XYZ file of C-alpha atoms in Angstrom:
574
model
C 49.525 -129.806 -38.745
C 50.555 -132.680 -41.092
C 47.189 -133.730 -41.352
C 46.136 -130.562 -42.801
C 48.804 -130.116 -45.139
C 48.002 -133.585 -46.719
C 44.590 -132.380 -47.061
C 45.681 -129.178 -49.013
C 47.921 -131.263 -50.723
C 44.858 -133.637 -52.167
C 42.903 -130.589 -52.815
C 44.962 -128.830 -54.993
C 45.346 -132.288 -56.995
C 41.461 -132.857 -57.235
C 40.684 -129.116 -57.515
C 41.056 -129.351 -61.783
C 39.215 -132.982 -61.587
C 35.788 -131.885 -62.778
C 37.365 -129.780 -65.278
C 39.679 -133.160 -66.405
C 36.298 -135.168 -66.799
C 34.244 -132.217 -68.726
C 37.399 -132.513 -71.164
C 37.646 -136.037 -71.646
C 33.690 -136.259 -72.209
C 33.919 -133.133 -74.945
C 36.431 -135.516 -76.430
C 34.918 -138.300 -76.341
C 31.731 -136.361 -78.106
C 33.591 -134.698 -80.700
C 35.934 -137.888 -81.637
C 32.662 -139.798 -82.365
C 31.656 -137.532 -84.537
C 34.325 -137.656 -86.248
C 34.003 -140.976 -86.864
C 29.995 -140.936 -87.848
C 31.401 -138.359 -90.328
C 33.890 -140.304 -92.061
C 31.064 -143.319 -91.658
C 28.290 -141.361 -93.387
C 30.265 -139.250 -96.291
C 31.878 -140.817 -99.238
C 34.422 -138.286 -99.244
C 35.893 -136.054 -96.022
C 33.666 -132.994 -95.863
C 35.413 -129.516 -95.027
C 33.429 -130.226 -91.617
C 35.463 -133.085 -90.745
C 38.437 -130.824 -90.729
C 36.425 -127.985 -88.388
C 35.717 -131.207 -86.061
C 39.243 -132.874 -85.743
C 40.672 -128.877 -85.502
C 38.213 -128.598 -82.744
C 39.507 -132.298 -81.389
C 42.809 -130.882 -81.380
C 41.653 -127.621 -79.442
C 40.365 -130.211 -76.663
C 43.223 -131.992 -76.275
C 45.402 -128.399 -75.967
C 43.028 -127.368 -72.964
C 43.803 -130.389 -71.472
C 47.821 -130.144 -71.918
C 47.456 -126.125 -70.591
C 44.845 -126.598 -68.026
C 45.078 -130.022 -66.275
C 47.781 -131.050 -63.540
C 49.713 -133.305 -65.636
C 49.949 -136.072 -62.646
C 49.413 -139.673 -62.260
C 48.279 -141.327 -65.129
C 46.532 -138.207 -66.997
C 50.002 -138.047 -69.093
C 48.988 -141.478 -70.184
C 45.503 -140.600 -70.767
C 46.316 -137.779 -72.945
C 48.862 -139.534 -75.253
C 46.239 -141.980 -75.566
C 43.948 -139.459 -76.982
C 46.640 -137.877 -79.181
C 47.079 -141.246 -80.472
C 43.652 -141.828 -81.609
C 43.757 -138.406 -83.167
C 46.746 -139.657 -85.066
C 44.871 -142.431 -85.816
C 41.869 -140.731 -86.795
C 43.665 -138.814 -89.232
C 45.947 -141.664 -90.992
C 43.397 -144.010 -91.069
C 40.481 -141.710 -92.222
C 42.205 -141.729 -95.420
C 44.181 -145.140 -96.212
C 41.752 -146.973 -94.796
C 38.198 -144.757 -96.022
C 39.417 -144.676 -99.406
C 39.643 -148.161 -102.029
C 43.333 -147.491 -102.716
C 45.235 -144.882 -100.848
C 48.541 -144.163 -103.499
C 50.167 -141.034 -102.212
C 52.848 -139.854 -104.816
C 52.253 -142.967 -106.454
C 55.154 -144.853 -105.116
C 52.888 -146.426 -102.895
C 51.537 -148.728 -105.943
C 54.963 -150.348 -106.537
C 55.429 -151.288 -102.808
C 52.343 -152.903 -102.645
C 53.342 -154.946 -105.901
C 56.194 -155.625 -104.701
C 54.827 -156.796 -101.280
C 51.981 -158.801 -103.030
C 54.972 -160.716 -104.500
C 57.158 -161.481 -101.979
C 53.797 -162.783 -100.181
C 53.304 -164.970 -103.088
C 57.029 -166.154 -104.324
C 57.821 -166.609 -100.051
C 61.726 -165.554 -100.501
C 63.456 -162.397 -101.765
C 64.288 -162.148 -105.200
C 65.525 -159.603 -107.844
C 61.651 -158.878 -108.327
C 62.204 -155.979 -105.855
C 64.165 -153.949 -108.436
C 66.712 -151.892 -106.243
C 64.764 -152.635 -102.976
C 65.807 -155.996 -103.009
C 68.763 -155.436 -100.374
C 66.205 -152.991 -98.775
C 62.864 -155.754 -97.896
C 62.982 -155.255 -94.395
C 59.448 -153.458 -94.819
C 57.942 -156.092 -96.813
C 59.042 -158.533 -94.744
C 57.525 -157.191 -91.865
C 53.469 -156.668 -93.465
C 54.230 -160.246 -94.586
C 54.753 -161.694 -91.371
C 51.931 -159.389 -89.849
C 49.754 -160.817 -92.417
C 50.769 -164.519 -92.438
C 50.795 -164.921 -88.695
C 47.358 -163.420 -88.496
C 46.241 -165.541 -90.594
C 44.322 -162.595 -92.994
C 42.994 -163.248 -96.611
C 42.736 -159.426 -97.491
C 44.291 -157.009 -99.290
C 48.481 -156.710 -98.267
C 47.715 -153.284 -98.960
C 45.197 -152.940 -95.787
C 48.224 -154.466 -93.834
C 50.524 -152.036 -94.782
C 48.533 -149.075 -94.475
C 47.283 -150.450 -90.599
C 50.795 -151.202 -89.666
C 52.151 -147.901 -90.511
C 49.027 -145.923 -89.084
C 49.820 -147.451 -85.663
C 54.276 -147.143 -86.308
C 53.259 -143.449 -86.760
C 50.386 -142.996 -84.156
C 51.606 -145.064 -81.407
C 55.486 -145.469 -81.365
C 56.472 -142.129 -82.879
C 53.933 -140.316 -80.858
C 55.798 -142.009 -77.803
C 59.010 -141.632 -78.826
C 58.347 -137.590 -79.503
C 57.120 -137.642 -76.012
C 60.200 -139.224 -74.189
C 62.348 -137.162 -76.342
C 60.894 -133.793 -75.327
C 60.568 -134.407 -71.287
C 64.316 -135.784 -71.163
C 65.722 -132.193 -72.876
C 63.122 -130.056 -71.178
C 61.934 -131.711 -68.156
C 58.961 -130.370 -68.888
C 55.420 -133.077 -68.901
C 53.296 -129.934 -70.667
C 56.108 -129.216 -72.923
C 56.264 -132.886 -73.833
C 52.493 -133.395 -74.539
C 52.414 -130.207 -76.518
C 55.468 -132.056 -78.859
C 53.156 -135.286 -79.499
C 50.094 -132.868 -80.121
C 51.635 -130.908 -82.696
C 53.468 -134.086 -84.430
C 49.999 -135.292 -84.555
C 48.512 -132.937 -87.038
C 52.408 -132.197 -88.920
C 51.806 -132.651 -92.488
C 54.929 -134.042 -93.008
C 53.859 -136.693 -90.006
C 50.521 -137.141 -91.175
C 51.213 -137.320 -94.680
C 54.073 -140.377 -94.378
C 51.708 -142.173 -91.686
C 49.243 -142.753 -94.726
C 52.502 -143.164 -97.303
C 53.443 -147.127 -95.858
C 56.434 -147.005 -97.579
C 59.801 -148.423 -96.330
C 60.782 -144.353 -96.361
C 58.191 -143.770 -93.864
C 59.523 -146.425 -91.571
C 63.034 -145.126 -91.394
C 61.492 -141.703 -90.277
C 59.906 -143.218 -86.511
C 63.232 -145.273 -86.716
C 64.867 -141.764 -86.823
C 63.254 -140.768 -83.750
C 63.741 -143.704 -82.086
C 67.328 -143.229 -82.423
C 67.437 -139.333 -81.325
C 65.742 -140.528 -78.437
C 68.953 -143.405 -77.791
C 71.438 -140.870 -78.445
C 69.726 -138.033 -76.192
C 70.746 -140.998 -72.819
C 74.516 -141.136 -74.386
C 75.727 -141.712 -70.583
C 73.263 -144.865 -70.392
C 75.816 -147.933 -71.725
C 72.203 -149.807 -72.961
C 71.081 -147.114 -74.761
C 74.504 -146.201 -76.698
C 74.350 -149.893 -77.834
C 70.976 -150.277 -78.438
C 71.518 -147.171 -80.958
C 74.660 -148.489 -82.483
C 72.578 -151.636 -83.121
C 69.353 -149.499 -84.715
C 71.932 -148.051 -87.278
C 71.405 -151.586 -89.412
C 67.514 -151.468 -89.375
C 67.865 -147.742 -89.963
C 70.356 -148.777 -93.284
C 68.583 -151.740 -94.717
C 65.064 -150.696 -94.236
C 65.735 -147.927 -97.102
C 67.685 -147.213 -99.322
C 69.205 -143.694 -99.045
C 67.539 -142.474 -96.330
C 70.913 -142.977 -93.855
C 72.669 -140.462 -96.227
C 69.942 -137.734 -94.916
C 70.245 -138.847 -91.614
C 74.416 -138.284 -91.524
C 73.978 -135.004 -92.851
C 71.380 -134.269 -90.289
C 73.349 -135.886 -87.603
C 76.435 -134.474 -88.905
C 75.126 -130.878 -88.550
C 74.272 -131.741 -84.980
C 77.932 -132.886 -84.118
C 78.876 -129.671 -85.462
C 76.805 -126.924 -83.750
C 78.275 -129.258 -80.178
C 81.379 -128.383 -81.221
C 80.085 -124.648 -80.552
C 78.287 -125.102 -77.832
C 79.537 -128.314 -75.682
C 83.532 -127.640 -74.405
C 83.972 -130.550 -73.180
C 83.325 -134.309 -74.203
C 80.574 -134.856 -71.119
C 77.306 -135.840 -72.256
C 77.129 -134.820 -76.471
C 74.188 -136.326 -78.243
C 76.011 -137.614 -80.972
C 79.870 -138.698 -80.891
C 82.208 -139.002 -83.388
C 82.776 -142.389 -82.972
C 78.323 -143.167 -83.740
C 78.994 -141.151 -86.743
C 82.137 -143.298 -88.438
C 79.604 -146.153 -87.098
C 76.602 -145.299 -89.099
C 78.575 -144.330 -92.494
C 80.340 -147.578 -92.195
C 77.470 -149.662 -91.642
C 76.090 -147.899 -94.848
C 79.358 -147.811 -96.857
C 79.638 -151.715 -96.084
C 76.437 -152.735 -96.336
C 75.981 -151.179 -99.693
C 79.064 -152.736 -100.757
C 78.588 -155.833 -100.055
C 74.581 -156.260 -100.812
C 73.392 -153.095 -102.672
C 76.115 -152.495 -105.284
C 73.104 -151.615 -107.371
C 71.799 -148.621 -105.465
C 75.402 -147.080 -105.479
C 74.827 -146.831 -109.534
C 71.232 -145.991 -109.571
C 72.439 -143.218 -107.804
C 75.329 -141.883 -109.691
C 73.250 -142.305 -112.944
C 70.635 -140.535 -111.179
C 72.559 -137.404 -110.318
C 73.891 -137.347 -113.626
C 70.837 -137.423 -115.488
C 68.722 -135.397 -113.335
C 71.942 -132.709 -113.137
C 71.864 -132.693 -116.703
C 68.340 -130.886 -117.442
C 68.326 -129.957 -113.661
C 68.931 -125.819 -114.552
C 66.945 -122.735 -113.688
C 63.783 -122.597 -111.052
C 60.809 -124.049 -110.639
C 58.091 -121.977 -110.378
C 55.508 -123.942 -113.077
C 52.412 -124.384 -110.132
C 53.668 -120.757 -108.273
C 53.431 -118.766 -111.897
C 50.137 -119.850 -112.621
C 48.390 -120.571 -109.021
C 49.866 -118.522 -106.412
C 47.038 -118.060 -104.363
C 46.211 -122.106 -104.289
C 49.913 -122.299 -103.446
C 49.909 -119.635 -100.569
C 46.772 -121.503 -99.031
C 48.039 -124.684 -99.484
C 51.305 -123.909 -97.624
C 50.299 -121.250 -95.293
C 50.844 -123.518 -92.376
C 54.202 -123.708 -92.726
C 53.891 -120.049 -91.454
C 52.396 -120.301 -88.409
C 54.412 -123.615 -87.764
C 57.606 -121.084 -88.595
C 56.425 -118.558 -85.901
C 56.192 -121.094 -83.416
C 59.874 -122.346 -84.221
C 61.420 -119.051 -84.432
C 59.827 -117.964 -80.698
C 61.356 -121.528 -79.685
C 64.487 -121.085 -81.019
C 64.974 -117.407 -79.353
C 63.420 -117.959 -76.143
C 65.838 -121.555 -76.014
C 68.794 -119.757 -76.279
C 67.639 -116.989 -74.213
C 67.177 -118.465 -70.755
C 70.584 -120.117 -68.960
C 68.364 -122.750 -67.306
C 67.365 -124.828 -70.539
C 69.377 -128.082 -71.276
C 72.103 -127.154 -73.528
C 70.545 -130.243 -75.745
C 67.518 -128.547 -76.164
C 69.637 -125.365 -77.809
C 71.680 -128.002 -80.372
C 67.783 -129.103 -81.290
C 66.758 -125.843 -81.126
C 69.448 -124.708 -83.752
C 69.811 -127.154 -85.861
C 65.804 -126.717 -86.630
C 66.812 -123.156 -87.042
C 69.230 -124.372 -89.827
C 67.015 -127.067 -91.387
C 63.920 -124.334 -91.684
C 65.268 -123.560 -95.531
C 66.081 -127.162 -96.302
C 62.676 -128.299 -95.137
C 59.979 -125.563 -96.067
C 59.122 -123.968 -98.726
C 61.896 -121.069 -100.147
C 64.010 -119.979 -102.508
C 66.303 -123.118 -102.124
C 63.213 -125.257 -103.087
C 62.766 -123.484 -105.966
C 66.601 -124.360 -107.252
C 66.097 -127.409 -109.884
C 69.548 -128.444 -108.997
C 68.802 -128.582 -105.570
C 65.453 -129.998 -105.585
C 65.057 -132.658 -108.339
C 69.246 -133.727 -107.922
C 69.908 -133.406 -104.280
C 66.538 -134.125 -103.286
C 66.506 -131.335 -100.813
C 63.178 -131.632 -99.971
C 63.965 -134.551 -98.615
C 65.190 -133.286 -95.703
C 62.169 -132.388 -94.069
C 61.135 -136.070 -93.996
C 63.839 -136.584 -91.299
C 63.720 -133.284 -89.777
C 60.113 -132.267 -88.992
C 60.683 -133.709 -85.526
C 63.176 -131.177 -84.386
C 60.085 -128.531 -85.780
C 58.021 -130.179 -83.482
C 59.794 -130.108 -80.491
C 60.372 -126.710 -80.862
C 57.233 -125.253 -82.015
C 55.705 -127.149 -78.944
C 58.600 -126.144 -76.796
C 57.959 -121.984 -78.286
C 54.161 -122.208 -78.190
C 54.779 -123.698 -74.096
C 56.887 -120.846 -73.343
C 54.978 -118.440 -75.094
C 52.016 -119.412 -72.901
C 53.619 -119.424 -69.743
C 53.197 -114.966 -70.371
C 50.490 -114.161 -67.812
C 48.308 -112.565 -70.181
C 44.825 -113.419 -71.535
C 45.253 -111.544 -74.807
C 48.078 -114.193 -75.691
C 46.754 -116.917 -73.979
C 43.697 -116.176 -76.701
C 46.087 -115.233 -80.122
C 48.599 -118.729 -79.260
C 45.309 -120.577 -78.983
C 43.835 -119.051 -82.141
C 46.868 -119.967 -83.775
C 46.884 -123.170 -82.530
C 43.646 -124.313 -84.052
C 44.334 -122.454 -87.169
C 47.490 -123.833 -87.727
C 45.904 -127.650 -86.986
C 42.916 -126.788 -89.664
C 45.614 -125.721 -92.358
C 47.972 -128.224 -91.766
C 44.978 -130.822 -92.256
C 42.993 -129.297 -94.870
C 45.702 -128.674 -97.590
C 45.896 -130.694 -100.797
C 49.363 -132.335 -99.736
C 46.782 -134.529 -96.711
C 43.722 -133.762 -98.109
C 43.728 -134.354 -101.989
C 40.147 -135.970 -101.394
C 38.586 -132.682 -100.786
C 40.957 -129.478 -100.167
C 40.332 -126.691 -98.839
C 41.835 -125.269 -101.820
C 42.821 -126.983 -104.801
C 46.544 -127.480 -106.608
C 46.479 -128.671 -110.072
C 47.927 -132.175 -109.171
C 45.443 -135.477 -109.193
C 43.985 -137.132 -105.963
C 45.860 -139.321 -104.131
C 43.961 -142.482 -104.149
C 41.992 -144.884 -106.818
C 38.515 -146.372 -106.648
C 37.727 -149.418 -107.108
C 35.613 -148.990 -109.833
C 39.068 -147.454 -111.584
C 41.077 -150.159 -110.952
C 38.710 -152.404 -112.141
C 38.392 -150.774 -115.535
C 42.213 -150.298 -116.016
C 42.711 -154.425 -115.392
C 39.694 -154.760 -117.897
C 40.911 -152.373 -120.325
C 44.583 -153.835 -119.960
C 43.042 -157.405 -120.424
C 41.575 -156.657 -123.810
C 44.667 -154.646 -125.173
C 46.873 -156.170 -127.826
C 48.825 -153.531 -128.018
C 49.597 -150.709 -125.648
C 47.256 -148.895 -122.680
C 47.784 -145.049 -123.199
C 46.720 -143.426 -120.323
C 47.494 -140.726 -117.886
C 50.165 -140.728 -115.142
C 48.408 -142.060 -112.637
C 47.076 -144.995 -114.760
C 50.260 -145.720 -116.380
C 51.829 -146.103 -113.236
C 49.570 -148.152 -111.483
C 49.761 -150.802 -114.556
C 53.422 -150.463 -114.458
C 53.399 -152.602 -111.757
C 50.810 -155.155 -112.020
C 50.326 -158.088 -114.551
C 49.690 -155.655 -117.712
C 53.191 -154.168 -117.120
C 54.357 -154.792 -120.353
C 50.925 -153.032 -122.004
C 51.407 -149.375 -120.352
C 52.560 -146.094 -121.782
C 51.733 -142.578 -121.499
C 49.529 -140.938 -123.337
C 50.837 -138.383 -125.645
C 49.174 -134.856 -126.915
C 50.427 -133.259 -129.953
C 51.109 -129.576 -128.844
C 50.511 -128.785 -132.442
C 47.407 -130.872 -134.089
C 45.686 -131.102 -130.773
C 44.766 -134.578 -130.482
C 45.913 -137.479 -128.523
C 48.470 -140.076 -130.115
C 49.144 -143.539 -130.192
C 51.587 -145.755 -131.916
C 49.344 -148.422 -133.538
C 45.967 -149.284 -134.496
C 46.316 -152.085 -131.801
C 46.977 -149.576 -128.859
C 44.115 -148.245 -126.777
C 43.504 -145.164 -125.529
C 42.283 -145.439 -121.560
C 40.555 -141.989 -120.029
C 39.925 -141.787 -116.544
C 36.501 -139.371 -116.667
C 35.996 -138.949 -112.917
C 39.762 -137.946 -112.461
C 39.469 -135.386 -115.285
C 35.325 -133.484 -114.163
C 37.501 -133.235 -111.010
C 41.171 -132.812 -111.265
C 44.068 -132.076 -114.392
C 45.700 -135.239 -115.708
C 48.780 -135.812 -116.828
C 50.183 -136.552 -119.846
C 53.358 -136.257 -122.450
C 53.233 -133.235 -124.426
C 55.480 -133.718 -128.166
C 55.648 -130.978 -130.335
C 57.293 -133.532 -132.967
C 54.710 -136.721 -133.455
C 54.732 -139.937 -130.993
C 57.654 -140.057 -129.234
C 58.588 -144.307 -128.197
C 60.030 -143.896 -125.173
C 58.792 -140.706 -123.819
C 60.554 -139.208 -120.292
C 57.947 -139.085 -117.313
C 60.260 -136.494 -116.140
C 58.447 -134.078 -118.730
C 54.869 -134.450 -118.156
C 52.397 -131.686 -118.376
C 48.976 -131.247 -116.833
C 45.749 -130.985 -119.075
C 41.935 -130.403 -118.179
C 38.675 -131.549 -119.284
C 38.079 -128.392 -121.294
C 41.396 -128.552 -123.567
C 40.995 -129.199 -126.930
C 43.470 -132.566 -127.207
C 40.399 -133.818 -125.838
C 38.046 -132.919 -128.193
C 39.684 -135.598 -130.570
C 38.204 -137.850 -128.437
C 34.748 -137.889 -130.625
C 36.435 -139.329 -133.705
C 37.486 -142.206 -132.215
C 34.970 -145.505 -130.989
C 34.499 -146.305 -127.615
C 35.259 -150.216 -126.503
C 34.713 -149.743 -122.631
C 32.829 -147.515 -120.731
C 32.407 -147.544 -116.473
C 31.316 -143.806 -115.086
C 34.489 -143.310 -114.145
C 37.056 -144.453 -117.294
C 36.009 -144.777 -120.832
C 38.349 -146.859 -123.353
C 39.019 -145.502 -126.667
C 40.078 -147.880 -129.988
C-alpha cells in the first residue's frame, strides 16, 4: 500500500517533466536568437520585439503548466532574469551612449569626476549629500580593476540591481501575501517587461536605485512580526534617504496611503505592514538628514515649486492635439496592464480567504492607477510639471505588478479554454506593447512620438567635442547637444539654438558662436530648439522648447551660412 502511493506520488511529479524540458529547450532557442539579433542589427528590428514577446509567452507556459516544485521556481526566475537582462542590456549596452531623458549625461559626469578627484566635493551640484550611487560604480570599477567607460559600469550595475535583486525581491513579496509559487512567478514575469521597470533598469540613475530599494523595503515591512526584519527596514530608511534626493517624499506619501486604507481594513494592531512609529522614522531620518547635510535641496525645492507653479496653468495636451494616434499606440499597454489590475483588485477583495495584506496592496494600486498612468490628472500642468505626479508611478508600478499577476492568476484558474486563450493573447500583446513603445524603444518604435532617441553615437559625440574644441564663442545646438556639453569640459561653450518664429532662420549671438546640427537626429527624429518671436534671447528657459523637423523652413537658412565641420551625422555651421 505505501509503496504504491509513493509511486503515484513520483508520477504525478515527473508526469509534466518532458513537457518542463521541451520548454526550457524552446527557451533556450528563442533567447539565442535574441541575442544573434541584437549581434547582427545595428539597431533592434521590430522582430526582436516578436522574439522576446514570444520569450515571454515561453516562460508564461512554464509558470501555468509546470508543477512549480523543487528547484523549477529557481529555474524559472533564472530565466526571467535573463529576460530582464536581455531587455536592459540590449539597449545600454548595444547602443554607444544610452542617455534616457538626458539626465543620464550629468550622472555620468558627475561619476567620471568623483572617479577622478577620489573624494566628494561640491562638483555634484545638489547630489553632493546624495553620492551614494556614485560611490558605489566607483568602487565596482576601482576594485575590478577596469579601464573603460564609468558609464558601462553604471549601466551593468543597474541592469543586474533591476534584473536580479528586484526580480527577487518581487518574488518573495508576492508568495508571502498570496502563498501562491504561480502567483509569485507571474509577479517577476510581468515586472520583467513593465515599462516603468524596464525603462529605469536602462536609466542608472541614483532615482532608479531607490526604486529596488523600495521593494526591498515592502518586502521588510510585509514580516513586521520578524524583530530582524523590522530593524533591518528601519536601517534601509538611510540608504533609501541619501541615495536620492526626493524620492523618500514619494515613498511617505505612498506609504502613508497604505497606513491609511489599514486603518479601514486592520481593527486591531496585529500584524500591519506599516506602523506609525516606521513612518515618524522615515520622515525624521529625511527631515534630519536634510537638515543637517542637504540644506541645499530644501531650497532647490521651494524655488522649484515656485517657479514651475508660476507658468504651471492650464493642460497639456501639445503631443495629444497633434498625434493622438502615436499617443494611443504608444500607451495602449497601460490598458491591458489596467484590465489586469482592475480583475485583481475585484477578485482580491472578493474572496474571504486572501491575506488581508494582499487587499491593502490591492487597493492602494487601485488608488495609485490615476497618479501613475496616463489621465486627466496627468494632463493638469500644476500637477504634473510642480508636483511631479508622474512621479509616482516610479515607486508604485510594483503594487501594478503584483496585482496584474495576482488578476491574470486568478483569472486563469476559470476552467475554460476560451479564457485560458483571450488571458494568453493578452498576455503576449500586452508584453509586445509594453516593449515596443517609444518610452523603451526610441531606437526603433513601433510607432513614433515626436521626441528624439534616447541614446548618442559615437560618431556624435565625437563631433560635438570637436566642434566645442574649435569654438571661441558659443555651441548652438539642439537639446540634446546642449545638454550633453553642459556637462563635459566645453560647459561653458553651450547654448540652445534659437529660431526666429518670425524671419525663419536660426540665431546666434556673435560672429564667434557656431552653429552645431545634428543631421542623423533630424532625417530621423524632430529636434529641439528655443523658439523667440522677439530676436536672440541670452538666457533662454529650456522649460520652453519647441520641436522642429528637417523640412521647416528655419532650416533652410542653413545654405547662407559656411560649413567648418562636417561628419554624416553633425555638420558645424560659422
Amino acid at each position: 500500500m505505501h509503496s504504491t502511493a509513493l509511486s503515484k506520488i513520483i508520477h504525478e511529479r515527473h508526469a509534466d517533466r518532458p513537457m518542463y524540458l521541451l520548454l526550457l529547450t524552446y527557451f533556450t532557442l528563442v533567447f539565442t536568437l535574441s541575442v544573434v539579433i541584437l549581434y547582427i542589427y545595428d539597431v533592434r528590428p521590430l522582430f526582436y520585439y516578436a522574439v522576446m514577446a514570444t520569450l515571454g509567452l515561453v516562460i508564461l507556459l512554464q509558470i501555468l503548466y509546470v508543477e512549480p516544485t523543487g528547484m523549477r521556481p529557481i529555474a524559472i526566475l533564472a530565466q526571467i532574469m535573463a529576460f530582464s537582462l536581455n531587455l536592459i542590456w540590449g539597449v545600454t549596452l548595444n547602443y554607444d551612449l544610452f542617455i534616457g531623458r538626458t539626465d543620464t549625461m550629468p550622472h555620468i559626469w558627475w561619476a567620471q569626476n568623483l572617479l577622478q578627484v577620489g573624494h566628494v566635493t561640491d562638483f555634484l551640484n545638489v547630489y553632493e549629500p546624495f553620492p551614494l550611487w556614485y560611490i558605489l560604480c566607483n568602487s565596482v570599477y576601482l576594485l575590478g580593476g577596469l579601464t573603460g567607460s564609468i558609464a558601462q559600469v553604471m549601466f551593468v550595475n543597474s541592469g543586474l540591481i533591476y534584473s536580479i535583486l528586484a526580480t527577487f525581491c518581487i518574488y518573495l513579496l508576492t508568495r508571502k501575501i498570496s502563498g501562491d509559487k504561480r502567483i509569485a512567478l507571474l509577479a517577476a514575469l510581468f515586472l520583467s517587461f513593465n515599462t516603468t521597470f524596464v525603462f529605469y533598469g536602462m536609466y542608472s540613475i541614483p532615482r532608479s536605485i531607490v526604486m529596488v530599494l523600495f521593494i526591498l523595503l515592502v518586502v521588510l515591512l510585509i514580516d513586521h512580526e520578524d524583530k530582524k526584519k523590522r530593524w533591518l527596514a528601519y536601517g534601509l530608511t538611510l540608504p533609501i534617504v541619501v541615495y536620492h534626493t526626493v524620492s523618500s517624499l514619494f515613498l511617505i506619501c505612498i506609504l502613508m496611503l497604505i497606513y491609511a486604507i489599514q486603518k479601514l481594513f486592520i481593527r486591531t494592531k496585529k500584524d500591519p505592514i506599516v506602523t506609525l512609529r516606521f513612518l515618524a522614522v522615515l520622515v525624521g531620518v529625511t527631515a534630519c538628514y536634510w537638515a543637517l547635510n542637504a540644506t541645499n535641496i530644501i531650497w532647490t525645492l521651494t524655488n522649484s515649486l515656485t517657479q514651475s507653479s508660476a507658468g504651471a496653468e492650464g493642460l497639456q495636451t501639445g503631443s495629444i492635439y497633434e498625434t493622438p494616434l502615436s499617443e494611443v499606440v504608444n500607451y495602449s499597454q497601460y490598458s491591458v496592464w489596467i484590465l489586469f489590475i482592475l480583475a485583481g483588485v475585484l477578485l482580491i477583495l472578493r474572496y474571504k480567504h486572501v491575506d488581508i495584506k494582499l487587499k491593502i496592496l490591492a487597493l492602494a494600486a487601485l488608488i495609485l492607477i490615476p497618479l501613475s498612468y496616463p489621465g486627466p490628472l496627468m494632463l493638469l500642468n500644476t500637477l504634473s510639471s510642480t508636483v511631479s505626479i508622474g512621479r509616482f508611478e516610479e515607486y508604485a508600478f510594483m503594487f501594478m505588478t503584483v496585482i496584474a499577476a495576482a488578476g491574470f492568476g486568478m483569472l486563469y484558474r476559470k476552467k475554460s479554454s476560451v479564457v485560458h486563450g483571450l488571458l494568453v493573447l493578452a498576455f503576449v500583446l500586452m508584453v509586445f506593447l509594453s516593449i515596443s513603445n517609444d518610452f523603451v524603444a526610441s531606437d526603433n518604435p513601433l510607432v513614433e512620438r515626436p521626441f528624439y532617441t534616447y541614446y548618442l553615437n559615437d560618431s556624435e559625440i565625437t563631433g560635438m567635442e570637436h566642434i566645442a574644441s574649435l569654438a571661441e564663442g558659443s555651441v548652438m545646438s539642439d537639446y540634446i547637444a546642449v545638454r550633453y556639453l553642459e556637462k563635459s569640459p566645453y560647459m561653458e561653450h553651450q547654448h540652445i539654438l534659437e529660431a526666429n518664429v518670425i524671419t525663419k532662420k536660426l540665431m546666434k549671438e556673435n560672429t564667434t558662436d557656431l552653429i552645431l546640427i545634428r543631421d542623423g537626429e533630424l532625417e530621423k527624429r524632430p529636434v529641439k530648439l528655443y523658439s523667440s518671436d522677439n530676436g536672440y534671447v541670452r538666457a533662454a528657459p529650456w522649460n520652453a522648447l519647441e520641436y522642429y523637423y528637417a523640412g521647416d523652413a528655419v532650416f533652410a537658412s542653413l545654405g547662407e551660412r559656411n560649413s567648418v565641420y562636417s561628419s554624416g551625422t553633425m555638420t558645424g555651421y560659422d
